[in-house]
C-alpha positions as a printed Julia matrix, in Angstrom:
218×3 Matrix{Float64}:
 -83.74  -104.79  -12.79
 -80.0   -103.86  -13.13
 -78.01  -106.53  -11.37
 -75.03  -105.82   -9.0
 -71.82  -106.48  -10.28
 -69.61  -107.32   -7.68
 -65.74  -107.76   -9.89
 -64.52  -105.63  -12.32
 -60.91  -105.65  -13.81
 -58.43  -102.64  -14.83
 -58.87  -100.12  -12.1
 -56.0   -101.87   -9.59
 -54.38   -98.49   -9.65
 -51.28   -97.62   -7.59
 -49.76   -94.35   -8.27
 -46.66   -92.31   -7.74
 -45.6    -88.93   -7.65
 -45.75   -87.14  -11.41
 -43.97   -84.98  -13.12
 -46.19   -81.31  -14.17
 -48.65   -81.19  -16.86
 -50.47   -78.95  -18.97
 -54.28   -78.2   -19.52
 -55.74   -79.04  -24.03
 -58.41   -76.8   -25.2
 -61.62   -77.11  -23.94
 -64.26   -79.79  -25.04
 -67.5    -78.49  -24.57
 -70.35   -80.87  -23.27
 -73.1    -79.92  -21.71
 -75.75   -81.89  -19.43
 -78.29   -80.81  -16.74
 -78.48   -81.56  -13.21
 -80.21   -81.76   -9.73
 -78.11   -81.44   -6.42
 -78.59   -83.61   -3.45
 -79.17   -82.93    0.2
 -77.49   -85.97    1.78
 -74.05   -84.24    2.8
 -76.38   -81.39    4.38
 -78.27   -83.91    6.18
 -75.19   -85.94    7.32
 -73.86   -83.39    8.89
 -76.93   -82.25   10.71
 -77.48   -85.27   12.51
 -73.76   -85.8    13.6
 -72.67   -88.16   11.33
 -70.02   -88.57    8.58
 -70.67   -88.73    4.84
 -70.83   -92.01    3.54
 -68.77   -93.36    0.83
 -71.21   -93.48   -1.59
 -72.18   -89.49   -1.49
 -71.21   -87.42   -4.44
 -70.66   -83.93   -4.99
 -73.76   -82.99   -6.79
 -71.47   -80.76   -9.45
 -68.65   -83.34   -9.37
 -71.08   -85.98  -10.33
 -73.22   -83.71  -13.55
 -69.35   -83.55  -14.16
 -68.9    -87.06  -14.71
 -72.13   -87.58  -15.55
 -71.29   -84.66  -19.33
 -67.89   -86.8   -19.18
 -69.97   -90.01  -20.07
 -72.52   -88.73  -22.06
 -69.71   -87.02  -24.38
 -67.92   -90.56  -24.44
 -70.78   -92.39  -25.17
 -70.97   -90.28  -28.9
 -68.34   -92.18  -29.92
 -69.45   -95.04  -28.97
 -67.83   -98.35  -27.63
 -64.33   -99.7   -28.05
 -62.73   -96.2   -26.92
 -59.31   -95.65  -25.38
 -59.5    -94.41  -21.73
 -59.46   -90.55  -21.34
 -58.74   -87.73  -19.04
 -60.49   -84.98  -18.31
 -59.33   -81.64  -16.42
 -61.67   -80.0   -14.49
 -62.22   -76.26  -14.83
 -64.35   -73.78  -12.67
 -66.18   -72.54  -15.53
 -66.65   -68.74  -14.19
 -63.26   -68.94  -13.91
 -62.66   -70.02  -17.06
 -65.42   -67.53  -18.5
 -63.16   -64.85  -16.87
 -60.26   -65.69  -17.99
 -61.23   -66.23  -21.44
 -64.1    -64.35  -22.51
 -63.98   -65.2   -25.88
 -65.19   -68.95  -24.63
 -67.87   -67.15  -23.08
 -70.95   -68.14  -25.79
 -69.9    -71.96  -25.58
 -69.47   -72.39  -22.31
 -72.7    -73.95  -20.05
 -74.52   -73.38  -16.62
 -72.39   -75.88  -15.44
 -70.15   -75.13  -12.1
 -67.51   -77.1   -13.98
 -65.87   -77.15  -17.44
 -64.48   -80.79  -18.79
 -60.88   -80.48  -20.4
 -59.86   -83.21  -22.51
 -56.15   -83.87  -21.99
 -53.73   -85.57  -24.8
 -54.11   -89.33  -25.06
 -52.75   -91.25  -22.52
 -49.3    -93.66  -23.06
 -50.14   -96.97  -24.03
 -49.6    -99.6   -21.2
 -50.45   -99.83  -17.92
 -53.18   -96.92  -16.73
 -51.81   -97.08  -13.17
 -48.27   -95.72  -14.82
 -49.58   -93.33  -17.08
 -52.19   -91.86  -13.87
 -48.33   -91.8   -11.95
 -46.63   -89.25  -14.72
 -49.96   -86.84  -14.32
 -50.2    -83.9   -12.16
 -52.09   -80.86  -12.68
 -51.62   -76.56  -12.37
 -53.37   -74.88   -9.73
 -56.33   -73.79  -11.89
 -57.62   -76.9   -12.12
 -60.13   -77.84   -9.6
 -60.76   -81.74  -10.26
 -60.44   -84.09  -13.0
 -61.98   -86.95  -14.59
 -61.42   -90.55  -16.0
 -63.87   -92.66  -18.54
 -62.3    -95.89  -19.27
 -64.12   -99.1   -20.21
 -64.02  -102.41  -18.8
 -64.91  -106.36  -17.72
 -67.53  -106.82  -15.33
 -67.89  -109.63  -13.73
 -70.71  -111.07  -11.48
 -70.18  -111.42   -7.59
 -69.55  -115.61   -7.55
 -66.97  -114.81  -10.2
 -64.34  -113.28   -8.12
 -62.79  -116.25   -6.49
 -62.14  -117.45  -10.02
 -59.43  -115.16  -10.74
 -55.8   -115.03   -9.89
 -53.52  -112.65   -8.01
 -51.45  -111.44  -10.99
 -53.69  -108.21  -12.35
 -52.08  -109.45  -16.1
 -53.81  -112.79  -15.65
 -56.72  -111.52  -14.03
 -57.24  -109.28  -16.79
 -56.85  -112.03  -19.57
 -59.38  -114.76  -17.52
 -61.53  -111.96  -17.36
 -61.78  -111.29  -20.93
 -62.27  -115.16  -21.66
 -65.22  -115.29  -18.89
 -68.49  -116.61  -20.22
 -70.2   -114.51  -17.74
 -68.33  -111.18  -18.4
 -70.24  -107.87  -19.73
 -68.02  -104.57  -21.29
 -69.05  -101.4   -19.15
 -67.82   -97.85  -19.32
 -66.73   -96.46  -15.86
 -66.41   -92.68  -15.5
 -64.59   -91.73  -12.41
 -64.08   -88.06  -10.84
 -62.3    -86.32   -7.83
 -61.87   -82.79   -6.84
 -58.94   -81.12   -5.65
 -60.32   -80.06   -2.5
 -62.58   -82.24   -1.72
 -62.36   -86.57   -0.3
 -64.51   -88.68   -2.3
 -65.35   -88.81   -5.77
 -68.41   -89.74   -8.19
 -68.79   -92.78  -10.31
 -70.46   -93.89  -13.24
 -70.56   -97.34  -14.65
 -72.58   -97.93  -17.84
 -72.89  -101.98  -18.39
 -72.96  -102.78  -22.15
 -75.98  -104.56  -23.76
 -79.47  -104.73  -22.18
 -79.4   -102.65  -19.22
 -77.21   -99.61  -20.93
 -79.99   -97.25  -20.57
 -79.82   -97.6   -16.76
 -76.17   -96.66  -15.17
 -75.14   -97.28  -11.67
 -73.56   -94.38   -9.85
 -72.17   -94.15   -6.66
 -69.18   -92.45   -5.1
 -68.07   -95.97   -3.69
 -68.08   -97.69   -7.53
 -64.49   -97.56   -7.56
 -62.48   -96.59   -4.71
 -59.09   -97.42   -6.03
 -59.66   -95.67   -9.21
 -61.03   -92.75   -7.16
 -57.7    -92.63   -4.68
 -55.33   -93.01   -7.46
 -57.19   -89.76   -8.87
 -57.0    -88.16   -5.73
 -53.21   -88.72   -5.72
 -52.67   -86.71   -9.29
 -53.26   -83.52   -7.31
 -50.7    -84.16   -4.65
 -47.57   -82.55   -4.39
């Protein structure tokens, strides 16, 4: 059984407007997918989507984002992805055509990100109108639920008792919006013994998912 982590540390993210940015050349990766009915269904009965619903392209997104990480296995900077309509992209450069997947969307990987705080490099980013979402794999302390009244107010500290934490575990969280749609899709993969079984959810990591959200605003 994968147990529920209820703290995790480094995605206290509080944005500002950015200056514009460009798209990097495309990194393929490629992963297969199922979609889901539960938006369909939601809105059937009368009800709204709940957080945890993800996009079912959004989330093989995130989902190619993580597997593509995961190559290079742990200790990795975080990363940004843009994300690309691939017929789009297809039709605007055919030449791509042969390396390009089934996929509804096309992961860009961006430049590295400025060292410091991710909150202030996420608040420089904004994106051209040709790109339809993006995506964030970063990796980070998890702590268990009883832990969280342990740790103090100021993120820096936080961050540092965190790290010293008998009880912590390393995971990689993969976050991912879309332009025009609320919500996003999660993916947290804890380090160790339960790596082969990821927790996903749209609701994983609503901060990180809002500050996202707030790259494509004007």
């Amino acid at each position: 059984m994968v147990p529920r982590w209820g703290k995790w540390v480094g995605t206290e993210l509080l944005p500002s407007p950015r200056p514009d940015g460009d798209l990097g050349p495309p990194t393929e990766v490629q992963h297969s997918h199922g979609r889901g009915g539960c938006e369909a269904r939601a809105k059937i009965i009368g009800v709204s989507t709940p957080d945890w619903w993800e996009d079912p392209d959004l989330a093989a997104a995130v989902a190619e984002v993580e597997e593509f990480a995961g190559t290079a296995g742990w200790n990795g900077a975080p990363q940004l992805f843009a994300l690309v309509a691939t017929e789009e992209l297809r039709a605007a450069q055919p030449e791509l055509a042969p390396s390009l997947g089934a996929a509804v969307y096309t992961p860009i990987a961006q430049e590295s990100l400025p060292a410091g705080e991710l909150s202030e490099a996420l608040a420089q980013i904004s994106w051209p109108d040709e790109v339809a979402g993006c995506v964030l794999v970063q990796e980070i302390v998890v702590l268990p639920p009883d832990a969280g009244g342990e740790l103090p107010e100021d993120p820096s500290d936080a961050a540092e008792l965190a790290a010293r934490h008998p009880a912590r575990a390393e995971a990689r969280l993969v976050a991912g919006v879309l332009r025009a749609a609320k919500g996003g899709a999660c993916l947290m993969r804890l380090r160790g013994e339960h790596e082969d079984a990821p927790l996903r959810g749209g609701d994983l990591a609503p901060n990180l998912v809002r500050a996202l959200h707030l790259t494509f605003e004007d």
